[in-house]
Short mmCIF file of C-alpha atoms and ligand atoms in Angstrom, two decimals:
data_model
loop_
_atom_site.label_atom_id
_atom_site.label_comp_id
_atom_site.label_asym_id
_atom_site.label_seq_id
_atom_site.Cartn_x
_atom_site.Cartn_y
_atom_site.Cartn_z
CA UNK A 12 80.96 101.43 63.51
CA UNK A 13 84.36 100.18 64.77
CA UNK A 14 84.61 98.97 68.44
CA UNK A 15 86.79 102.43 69.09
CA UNK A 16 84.01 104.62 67.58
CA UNK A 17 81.02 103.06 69.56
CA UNK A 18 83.12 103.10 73.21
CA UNK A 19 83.71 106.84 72.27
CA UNK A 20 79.87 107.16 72.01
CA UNK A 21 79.02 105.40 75.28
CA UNK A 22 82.32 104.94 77.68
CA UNK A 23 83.58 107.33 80.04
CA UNK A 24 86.99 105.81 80.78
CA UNK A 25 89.32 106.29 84.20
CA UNK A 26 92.12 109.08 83.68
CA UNK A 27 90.70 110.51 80.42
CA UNK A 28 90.80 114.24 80.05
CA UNK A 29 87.88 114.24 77.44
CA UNK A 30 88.54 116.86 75.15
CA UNK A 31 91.98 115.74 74.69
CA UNK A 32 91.96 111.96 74.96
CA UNK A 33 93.43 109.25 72.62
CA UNK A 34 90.98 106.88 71.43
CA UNK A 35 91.58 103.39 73.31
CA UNK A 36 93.29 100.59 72.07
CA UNK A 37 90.44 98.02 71.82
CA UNK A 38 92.14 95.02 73.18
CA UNK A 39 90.58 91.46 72.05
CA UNK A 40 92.54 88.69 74.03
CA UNK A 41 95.48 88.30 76.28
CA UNK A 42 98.07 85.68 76.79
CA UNK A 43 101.12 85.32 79.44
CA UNK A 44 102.54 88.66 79.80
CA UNK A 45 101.07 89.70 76.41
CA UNK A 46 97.58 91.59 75.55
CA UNK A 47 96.47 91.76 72.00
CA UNK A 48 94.45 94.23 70.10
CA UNK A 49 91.98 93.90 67.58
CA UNK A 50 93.81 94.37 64.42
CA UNK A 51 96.32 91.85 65.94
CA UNK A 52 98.75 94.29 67.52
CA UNK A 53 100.70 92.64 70.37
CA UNK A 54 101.58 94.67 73.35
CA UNK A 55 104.06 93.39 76.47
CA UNK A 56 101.99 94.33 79.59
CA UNK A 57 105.12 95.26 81.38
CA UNK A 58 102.75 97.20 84.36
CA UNK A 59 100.86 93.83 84.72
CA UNK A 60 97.30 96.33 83.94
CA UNK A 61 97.45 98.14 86.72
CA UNK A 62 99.65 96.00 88.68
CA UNK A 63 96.85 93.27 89.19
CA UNK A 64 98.38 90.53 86.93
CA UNK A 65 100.41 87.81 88.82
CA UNK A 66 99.91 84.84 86.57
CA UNK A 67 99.44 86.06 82.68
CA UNK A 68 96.35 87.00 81.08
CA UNK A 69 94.32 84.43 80.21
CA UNK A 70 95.68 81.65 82.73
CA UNK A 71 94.19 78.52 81.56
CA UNK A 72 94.54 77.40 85.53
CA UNK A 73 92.35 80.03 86.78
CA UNK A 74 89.91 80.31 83.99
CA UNK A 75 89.19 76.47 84.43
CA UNK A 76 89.03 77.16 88.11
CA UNK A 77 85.97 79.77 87.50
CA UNK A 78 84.57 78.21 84.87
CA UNK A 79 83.65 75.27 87.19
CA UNK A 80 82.69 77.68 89.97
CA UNK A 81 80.07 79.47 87.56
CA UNK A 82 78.48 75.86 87.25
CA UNK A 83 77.88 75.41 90.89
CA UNK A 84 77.51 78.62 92.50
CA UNK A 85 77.72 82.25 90.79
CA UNK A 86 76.88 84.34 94.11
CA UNK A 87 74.76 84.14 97.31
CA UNK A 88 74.35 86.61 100.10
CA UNK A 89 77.60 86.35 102.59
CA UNK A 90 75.15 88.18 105.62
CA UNK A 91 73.86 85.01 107.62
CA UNK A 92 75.49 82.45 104.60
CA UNK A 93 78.04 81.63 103.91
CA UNK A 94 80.34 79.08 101.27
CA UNK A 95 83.12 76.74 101.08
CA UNK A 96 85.49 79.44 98.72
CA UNK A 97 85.15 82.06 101.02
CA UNK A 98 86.05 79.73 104.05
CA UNK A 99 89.07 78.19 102.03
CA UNK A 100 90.36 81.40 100.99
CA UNK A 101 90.42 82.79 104.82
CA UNK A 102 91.56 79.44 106.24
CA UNK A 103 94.75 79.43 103.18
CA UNK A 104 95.49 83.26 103.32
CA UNK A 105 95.83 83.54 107.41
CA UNK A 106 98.09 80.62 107.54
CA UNK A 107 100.79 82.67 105.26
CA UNK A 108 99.71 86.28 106.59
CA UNK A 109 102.02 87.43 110.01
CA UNK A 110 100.66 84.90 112.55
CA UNK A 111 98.46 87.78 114.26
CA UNK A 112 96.33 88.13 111.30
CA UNK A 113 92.79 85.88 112.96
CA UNK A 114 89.85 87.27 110.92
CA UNK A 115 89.27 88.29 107.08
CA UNK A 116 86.78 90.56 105.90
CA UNK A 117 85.79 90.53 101.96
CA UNK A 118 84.44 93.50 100.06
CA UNK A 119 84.84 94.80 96.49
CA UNK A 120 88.39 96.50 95.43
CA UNK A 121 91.42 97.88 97.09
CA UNK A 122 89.98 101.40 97.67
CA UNK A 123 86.76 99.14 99.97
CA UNK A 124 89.30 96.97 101.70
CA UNK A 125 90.86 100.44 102.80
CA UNK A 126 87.35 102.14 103.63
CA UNK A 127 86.93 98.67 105.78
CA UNK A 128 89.88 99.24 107.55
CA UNK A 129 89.59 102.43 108.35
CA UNK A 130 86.09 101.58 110.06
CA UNK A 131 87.14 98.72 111.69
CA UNK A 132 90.16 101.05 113.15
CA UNK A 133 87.95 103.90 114.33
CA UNK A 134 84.88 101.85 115.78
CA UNK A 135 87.61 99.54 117.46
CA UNK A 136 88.13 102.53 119.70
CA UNK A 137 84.00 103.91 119.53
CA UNK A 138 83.13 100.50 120.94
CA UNK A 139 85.68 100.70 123.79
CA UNK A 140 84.77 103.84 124.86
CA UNK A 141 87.74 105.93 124.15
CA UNK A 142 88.02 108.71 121.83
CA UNK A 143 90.93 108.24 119.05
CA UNK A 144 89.44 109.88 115.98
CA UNK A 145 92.73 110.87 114.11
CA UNK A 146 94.42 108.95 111.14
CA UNK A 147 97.80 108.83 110.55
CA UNK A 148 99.26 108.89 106.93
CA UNK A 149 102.69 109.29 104.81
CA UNK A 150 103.35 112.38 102.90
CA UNK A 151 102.14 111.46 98.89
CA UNK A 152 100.32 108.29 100.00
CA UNK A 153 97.64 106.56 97.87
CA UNK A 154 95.11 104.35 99.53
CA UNK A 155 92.26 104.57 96.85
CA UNK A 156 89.86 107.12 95.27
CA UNK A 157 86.38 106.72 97.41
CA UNK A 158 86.39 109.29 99.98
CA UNK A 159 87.79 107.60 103.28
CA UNK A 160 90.42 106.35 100.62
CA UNK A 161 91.43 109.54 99.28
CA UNK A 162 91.17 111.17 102.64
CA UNK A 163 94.11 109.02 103.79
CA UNK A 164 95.81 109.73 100.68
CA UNK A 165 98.06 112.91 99.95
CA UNK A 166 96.48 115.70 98.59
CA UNK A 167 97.07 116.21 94.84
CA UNK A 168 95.85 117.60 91.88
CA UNK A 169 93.71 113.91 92.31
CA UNK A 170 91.79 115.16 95.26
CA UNK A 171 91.99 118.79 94.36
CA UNK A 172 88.17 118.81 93.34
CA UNK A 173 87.07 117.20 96.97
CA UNK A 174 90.09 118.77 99.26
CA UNK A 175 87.44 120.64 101.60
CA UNK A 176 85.47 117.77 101.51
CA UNK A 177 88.09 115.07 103.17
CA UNK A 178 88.09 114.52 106.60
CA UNK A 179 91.40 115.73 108.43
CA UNK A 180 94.83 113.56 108.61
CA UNK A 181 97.87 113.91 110.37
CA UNK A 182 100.80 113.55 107.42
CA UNK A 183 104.18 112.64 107.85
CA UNK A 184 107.07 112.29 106.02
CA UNK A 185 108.35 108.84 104.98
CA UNK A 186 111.28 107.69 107.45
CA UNK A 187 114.97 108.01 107.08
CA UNK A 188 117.79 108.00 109.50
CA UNK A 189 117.61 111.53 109.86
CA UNK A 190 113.97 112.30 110.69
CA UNK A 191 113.03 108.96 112.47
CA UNK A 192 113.43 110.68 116.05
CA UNK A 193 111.25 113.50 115.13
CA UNK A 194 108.67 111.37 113.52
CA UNK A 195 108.05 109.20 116.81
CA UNK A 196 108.12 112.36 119.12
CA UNK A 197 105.72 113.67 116.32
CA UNK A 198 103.73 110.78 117.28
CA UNK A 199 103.79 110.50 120.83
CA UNK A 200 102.77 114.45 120.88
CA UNK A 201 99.33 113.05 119.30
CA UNK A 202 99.21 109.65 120.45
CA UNK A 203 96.27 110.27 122.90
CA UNK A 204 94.28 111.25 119.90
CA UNK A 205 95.45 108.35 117.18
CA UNK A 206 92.96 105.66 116.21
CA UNK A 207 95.20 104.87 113.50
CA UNK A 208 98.54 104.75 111.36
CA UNK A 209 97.79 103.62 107.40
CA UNK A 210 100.87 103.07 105.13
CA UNK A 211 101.85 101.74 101.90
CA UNK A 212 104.61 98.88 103.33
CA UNK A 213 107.91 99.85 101.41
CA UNK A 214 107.17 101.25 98.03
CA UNK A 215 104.63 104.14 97.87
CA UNK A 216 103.03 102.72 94.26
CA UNK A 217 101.35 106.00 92.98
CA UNK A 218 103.50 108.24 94.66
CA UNK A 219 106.25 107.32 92.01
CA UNK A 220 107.30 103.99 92.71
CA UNK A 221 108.74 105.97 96.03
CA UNK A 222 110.89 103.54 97.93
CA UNK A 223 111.86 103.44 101.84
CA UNK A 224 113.58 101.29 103.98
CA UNK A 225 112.07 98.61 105.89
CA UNK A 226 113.70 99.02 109.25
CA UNK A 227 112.77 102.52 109.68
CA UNK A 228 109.32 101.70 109.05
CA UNK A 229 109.68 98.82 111.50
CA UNK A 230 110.98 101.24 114.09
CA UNK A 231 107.76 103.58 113.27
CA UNK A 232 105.69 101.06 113.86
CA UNK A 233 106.96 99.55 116.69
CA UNK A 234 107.01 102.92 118.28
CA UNK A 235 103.02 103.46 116.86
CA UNK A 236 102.42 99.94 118.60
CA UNK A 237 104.14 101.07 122.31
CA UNK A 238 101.79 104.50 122.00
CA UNK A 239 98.52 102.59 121.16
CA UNK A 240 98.21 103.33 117.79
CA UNK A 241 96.42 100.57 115.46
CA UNK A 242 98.85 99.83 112.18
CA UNK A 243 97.10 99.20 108.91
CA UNK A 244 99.53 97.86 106.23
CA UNK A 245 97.90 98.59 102.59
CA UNK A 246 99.31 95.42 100.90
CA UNK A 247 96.63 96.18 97.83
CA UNK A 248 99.69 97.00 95.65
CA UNK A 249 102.59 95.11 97.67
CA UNK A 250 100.92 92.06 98.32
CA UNK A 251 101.38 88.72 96.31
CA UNK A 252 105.01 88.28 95.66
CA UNK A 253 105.65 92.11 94.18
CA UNK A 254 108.71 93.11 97.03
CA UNK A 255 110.23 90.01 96.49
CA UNK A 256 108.56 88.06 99.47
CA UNK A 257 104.88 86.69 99.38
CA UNK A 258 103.87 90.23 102.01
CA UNK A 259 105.78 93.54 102.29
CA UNK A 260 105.31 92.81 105.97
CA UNK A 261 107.42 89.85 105.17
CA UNK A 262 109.93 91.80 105.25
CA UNK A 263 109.50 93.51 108.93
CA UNK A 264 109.81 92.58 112.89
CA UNK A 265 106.76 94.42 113.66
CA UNK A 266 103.20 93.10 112.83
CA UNK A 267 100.31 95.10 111.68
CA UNK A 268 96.90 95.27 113.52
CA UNK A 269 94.54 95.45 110.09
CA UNK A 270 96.23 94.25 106.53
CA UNK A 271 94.15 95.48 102.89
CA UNK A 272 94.43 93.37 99.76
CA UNK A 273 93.40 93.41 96.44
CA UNK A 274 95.28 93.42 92.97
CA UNK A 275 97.33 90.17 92.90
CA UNK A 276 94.49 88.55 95.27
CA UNK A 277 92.84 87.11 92.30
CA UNK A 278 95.63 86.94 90.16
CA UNK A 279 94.60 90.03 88.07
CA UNK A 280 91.22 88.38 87.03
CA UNK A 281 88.24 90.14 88.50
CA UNK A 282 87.87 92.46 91.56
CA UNK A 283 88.15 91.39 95.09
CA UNK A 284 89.17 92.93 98.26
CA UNK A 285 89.89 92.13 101.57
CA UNK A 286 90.95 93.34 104.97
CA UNK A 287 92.20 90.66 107.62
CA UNK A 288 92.50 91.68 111.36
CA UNK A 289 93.49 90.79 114.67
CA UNK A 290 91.41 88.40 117.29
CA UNK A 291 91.61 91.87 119.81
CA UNK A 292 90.57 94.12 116.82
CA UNK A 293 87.20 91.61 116.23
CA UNK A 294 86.71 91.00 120.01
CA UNK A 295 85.85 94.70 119.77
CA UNK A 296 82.88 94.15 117.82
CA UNK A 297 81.30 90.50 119.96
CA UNK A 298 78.84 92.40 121.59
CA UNK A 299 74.89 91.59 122.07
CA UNK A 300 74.90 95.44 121.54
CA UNK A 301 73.85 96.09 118.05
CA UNK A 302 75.49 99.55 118.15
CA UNK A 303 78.94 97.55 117.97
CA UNK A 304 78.11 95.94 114.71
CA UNK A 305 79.76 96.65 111.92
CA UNK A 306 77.51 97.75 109.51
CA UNK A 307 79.40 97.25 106.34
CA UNK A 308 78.73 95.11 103.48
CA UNK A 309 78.86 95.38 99.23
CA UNK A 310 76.48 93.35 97.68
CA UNK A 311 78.58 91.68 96.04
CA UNK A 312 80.90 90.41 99.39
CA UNK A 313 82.63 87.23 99.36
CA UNK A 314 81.67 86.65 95.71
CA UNK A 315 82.26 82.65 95.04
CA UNK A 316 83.45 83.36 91.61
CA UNK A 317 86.05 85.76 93.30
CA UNK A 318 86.79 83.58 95.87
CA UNK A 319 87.54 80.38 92.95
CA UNK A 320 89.45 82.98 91.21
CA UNK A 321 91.74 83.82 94.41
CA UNK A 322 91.99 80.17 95.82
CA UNK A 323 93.45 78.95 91.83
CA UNK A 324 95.61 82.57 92.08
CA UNK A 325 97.16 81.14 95.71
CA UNK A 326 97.85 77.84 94.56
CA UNK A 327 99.98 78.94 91.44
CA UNK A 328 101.35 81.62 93.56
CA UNK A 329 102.56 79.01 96.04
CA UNK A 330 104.05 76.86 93.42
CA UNK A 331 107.74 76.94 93.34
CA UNK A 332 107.97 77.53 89.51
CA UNK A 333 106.77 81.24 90.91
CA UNK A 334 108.78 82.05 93.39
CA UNK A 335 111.85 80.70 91.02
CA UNK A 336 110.14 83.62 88.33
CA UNK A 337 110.04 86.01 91.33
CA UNK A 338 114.06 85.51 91.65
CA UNK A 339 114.66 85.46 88.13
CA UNK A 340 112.65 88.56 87.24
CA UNK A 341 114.44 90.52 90.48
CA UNK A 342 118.02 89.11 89.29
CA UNK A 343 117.55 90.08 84.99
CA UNK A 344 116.02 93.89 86.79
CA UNK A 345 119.34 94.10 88.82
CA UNK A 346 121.27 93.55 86.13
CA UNK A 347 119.57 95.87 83.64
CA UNK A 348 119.76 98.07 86.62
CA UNK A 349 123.56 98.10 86.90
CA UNK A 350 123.83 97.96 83.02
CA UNK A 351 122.15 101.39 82.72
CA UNK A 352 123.56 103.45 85.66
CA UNK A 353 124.93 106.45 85.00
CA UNK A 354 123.28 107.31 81.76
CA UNK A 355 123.05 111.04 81.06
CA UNK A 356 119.31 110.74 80.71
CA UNK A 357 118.23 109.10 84.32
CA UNK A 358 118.34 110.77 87.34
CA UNK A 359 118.17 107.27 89.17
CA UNK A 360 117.00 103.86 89.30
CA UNK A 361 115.76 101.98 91.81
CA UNK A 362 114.44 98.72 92.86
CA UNK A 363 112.32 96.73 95.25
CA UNK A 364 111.86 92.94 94.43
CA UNK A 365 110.36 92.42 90.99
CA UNK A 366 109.50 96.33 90.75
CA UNK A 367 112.26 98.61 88.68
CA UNK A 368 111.91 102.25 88.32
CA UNK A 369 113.87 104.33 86.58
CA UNK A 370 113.98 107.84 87.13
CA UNK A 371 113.76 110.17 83.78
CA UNK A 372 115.59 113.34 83.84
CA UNK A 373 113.55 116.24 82.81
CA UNK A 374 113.55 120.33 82.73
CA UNK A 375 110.17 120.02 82.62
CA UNK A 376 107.91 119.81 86.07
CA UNK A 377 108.69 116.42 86.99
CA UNK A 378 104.73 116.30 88.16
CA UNK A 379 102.26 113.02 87.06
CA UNK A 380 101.40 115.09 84.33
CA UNK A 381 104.29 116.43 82.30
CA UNK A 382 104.97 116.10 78.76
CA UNK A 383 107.78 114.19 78.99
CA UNK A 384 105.07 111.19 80.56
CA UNK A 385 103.15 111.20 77.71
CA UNK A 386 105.90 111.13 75.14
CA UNK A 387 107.85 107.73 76.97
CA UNK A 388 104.28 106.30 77.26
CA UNK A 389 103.91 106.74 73.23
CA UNK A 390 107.14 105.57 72.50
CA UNK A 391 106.87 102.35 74.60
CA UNK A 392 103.58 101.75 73.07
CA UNK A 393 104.66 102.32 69.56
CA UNK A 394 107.25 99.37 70.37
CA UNK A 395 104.24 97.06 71.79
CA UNK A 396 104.93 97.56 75.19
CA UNK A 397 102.40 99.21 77.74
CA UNK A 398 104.21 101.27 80.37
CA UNK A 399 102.58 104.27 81.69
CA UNK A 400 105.16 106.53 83.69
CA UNK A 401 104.10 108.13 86.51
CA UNK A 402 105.33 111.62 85.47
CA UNK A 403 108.79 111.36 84.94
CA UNK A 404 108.81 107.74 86.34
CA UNK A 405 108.91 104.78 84.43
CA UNK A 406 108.45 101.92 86.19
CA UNK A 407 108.45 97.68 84.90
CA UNK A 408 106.65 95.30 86.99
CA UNK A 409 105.12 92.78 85.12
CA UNK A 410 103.37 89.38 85.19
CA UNK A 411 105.37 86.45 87.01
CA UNK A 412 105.31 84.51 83.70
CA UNK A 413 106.81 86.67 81.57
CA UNK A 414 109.99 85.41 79.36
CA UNK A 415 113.57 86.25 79.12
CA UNK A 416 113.02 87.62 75.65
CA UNK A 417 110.05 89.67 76.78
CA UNK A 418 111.90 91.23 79.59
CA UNK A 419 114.79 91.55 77.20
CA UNK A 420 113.01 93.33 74.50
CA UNK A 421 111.57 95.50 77.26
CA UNK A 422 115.12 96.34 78.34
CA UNK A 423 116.32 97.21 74.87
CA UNK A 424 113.50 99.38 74.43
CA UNK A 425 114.20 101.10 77.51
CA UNK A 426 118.10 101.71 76.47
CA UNK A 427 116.70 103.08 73.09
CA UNK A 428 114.55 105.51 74.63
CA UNK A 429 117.35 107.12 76.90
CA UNK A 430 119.48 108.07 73.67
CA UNK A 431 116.25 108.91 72.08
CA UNK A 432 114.06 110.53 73.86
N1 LIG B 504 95.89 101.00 97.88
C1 LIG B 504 97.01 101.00 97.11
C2 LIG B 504 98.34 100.93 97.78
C3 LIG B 504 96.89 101.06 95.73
O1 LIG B 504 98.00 101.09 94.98
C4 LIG B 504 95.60 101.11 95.14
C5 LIG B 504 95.38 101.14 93.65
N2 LIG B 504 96.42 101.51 92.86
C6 LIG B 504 94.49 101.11 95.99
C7 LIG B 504 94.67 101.04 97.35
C8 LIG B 504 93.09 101.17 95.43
O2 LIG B 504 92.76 99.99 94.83
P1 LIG B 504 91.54 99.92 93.77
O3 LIG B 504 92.01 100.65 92.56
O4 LIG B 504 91.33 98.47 93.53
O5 LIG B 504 90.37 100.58 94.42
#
């Protein structure tokens, strides 16, 4: 039986209608920006898998990095332990985080760093007596799919299934000059009841690649700050380098209370999350009452392996050679950018750091699941590149490494499918 036939037998795969499905591509090895399938196909991984990838797949760097980790240490329980990777990690991420980041929290995957932040928001104000119980949240926001996750998220036909089932949110539309004064009225109207305000920092990621500008969301959350109201940035998607600057938050005045990371943490090789916090938030929880605990930990927190895998991730991340591939990957999108504005076929284009998306026309429903999503993402992939739209959005952010040629051939493939397709 061929690897295809025996995962159809046994694997139940993420966003897979069954009855309709296209068998997976069985994919065998990756290099740079490049994954390769078994019968030798080469595909471009111009979505990074996900958007996890920062370094290339198979980064000799950070293989060698957990390779010698595996040797020493493979896991050990972080409650009442603890290890030198985990300490490193926290001690090297706070110094670049927004100077009021103090404490970091590990757990599993973005949607866990999220649920963590979420608890740490809402017990902050249970174990100060006061009763703030309500969660802000953006319009079309995507935090995760476990339940506190998708609760903070917009309801779609993703949550459809579980809608009566999430807890309540308060949902507001992203900011612009126009509605900016009605959003923070909106907000002081419920401050009283507000434990919380969670946003994606300046590109909503599943919502489309949706793009906003940073000012207005500093002024949000500077007015969020003055009414009480704890800020949660959800850098799982943002984070590591993807806006352009090492955080989102880089690129505001205002500083968030609670930050969420995952993706890029490890450099796109294994799962990892974590949630940093202020000194005030944590002081919350110093209590010889047990009640003011926070009783939340995977199994698998802290992981060593994860921890090697990060720390190797940071250090290529803070060599120069990446930032110069951060500026040269923003400066070849703004120029593809300008070179295809205007075409009949896109509606628009738009850009934040190393992310491009490009906005398909379509009579169709321009919703995540229209037909002309499924066509672009068979045409890319019959040209060896993997980019999934998101409906009628296509969107290129790929791994730091990748070439000139790559991007190039990406480009070209691009042009070809506007007077194609
Ligand atoms: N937050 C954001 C902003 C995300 O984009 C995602 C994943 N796309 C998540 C949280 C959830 O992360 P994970 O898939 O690792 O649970």
């Amino acid at each position: 039986m061929s690897l295809v036939e025996r995962d159809l037998a046994v694997i139940w795969h993420p966003y897979t209608q069954m009855q309709t499905a296209q068998p997976p591509i069985p994919i065998v090895r990756g290099e740079g920006a490049c994954l390769f399938a078994e019968d030798g196909t080469k595909y471009i991984d111009a979505i990074s898998s996900w958007w996890v990838n920062i370094h290339g797949h198979g980064n000799p760097y950070i293989a060698q990095k957990v390779a010698e980790q595996l040797l020493k240490l493979e896991h050990a329980i972080f409650a009442g332990f603890t290890h030198p990777g985990a300490v490193e990690l926290a001690e090297r991420l706070l110094a670049i985080l927004p100077e009021n980041q103090a404490k970091a929290f590990y757990s599993d995957n973005g949607s866990t760093a999220v649920e963590v932040a979420i608890k740490m928001c809402l017990q902050y104000w249970f174990n100060t007596g006061r009763q703030r119980t309500k969660i802000l949240a953006f319009k079309n926001a995507y935090h995760g799919d476990t339940f506190g996750a998708m609760s903070v998220s917009g309801r779609s036909a993703f949550t459809a299934a579980f809608d009566s089932l999430l807890f309540e949110v308060e949902f507001i539309d992203l900011p612009n000059a126009d509605n900016l004064q009605d959003l923070k009225a909106a907000i002081t109207h419920l401050k009283s009841d507000l434990a919380c305000f969670i946003f994606e920092p300046l590109v909503q990621g599943s919502a489309g690649m949706v793009m906003y500008d940073a000012a207005h969301l500093d002024e949000l959350m500077a007015h969020c700050r003055q009414e009480g109201v704890l800020l949660i940035a959800d850098e799982v998607f943002t984070g590591f380098g993807r806006t352009g600057k090492a955080f989102a938050c880089d690129h505001l005045q205002t500083q968030p209370d609670i930050m969420c990371f995952s993706k890029g943490l490890t450099g796109g090789t294994m799962a990892f999350g974590l949630t940093t916090c202020t000194q005030v938030i944590y002081d919350a929880f110093l209590s010889d009452d047990k009640m003011k605990t926070l009783f939340h930990g995977h199994s698998y927190t802290a992981n060593p392996v994860a921890c090697a895998a990060s720390l190797a991730s940071l250090d290529l991340f803070l060599a120069p050679a990446t930032q110069q591939n951060i500026d040269r990957i923003i400066n070849l999108h703004q120029a593809f950018a300008r070179k295809i504005s205007g075409h009949p076929m896109l509606k628009s284009t738009r850009q934040t750091g190393t992310i491009l998306a490009l906005e398909w026309k379509t009579d169709d429903n321009t919703s995540y699941f229209n037909t002309l999503r499924d066509r672009l993402y068979q045409y890319f992939l019959s040209k060896g590149i993997i980019l999934r739209p998101l409906g009628n959005i296509i969107y290129i952010l790929p791994p730091y490494c990748i070439t000139n040629d790559e991007l190039d051939y990406i480009y070209s493939a691009i042009e070809k499918a506007l007077d194609e397709i």
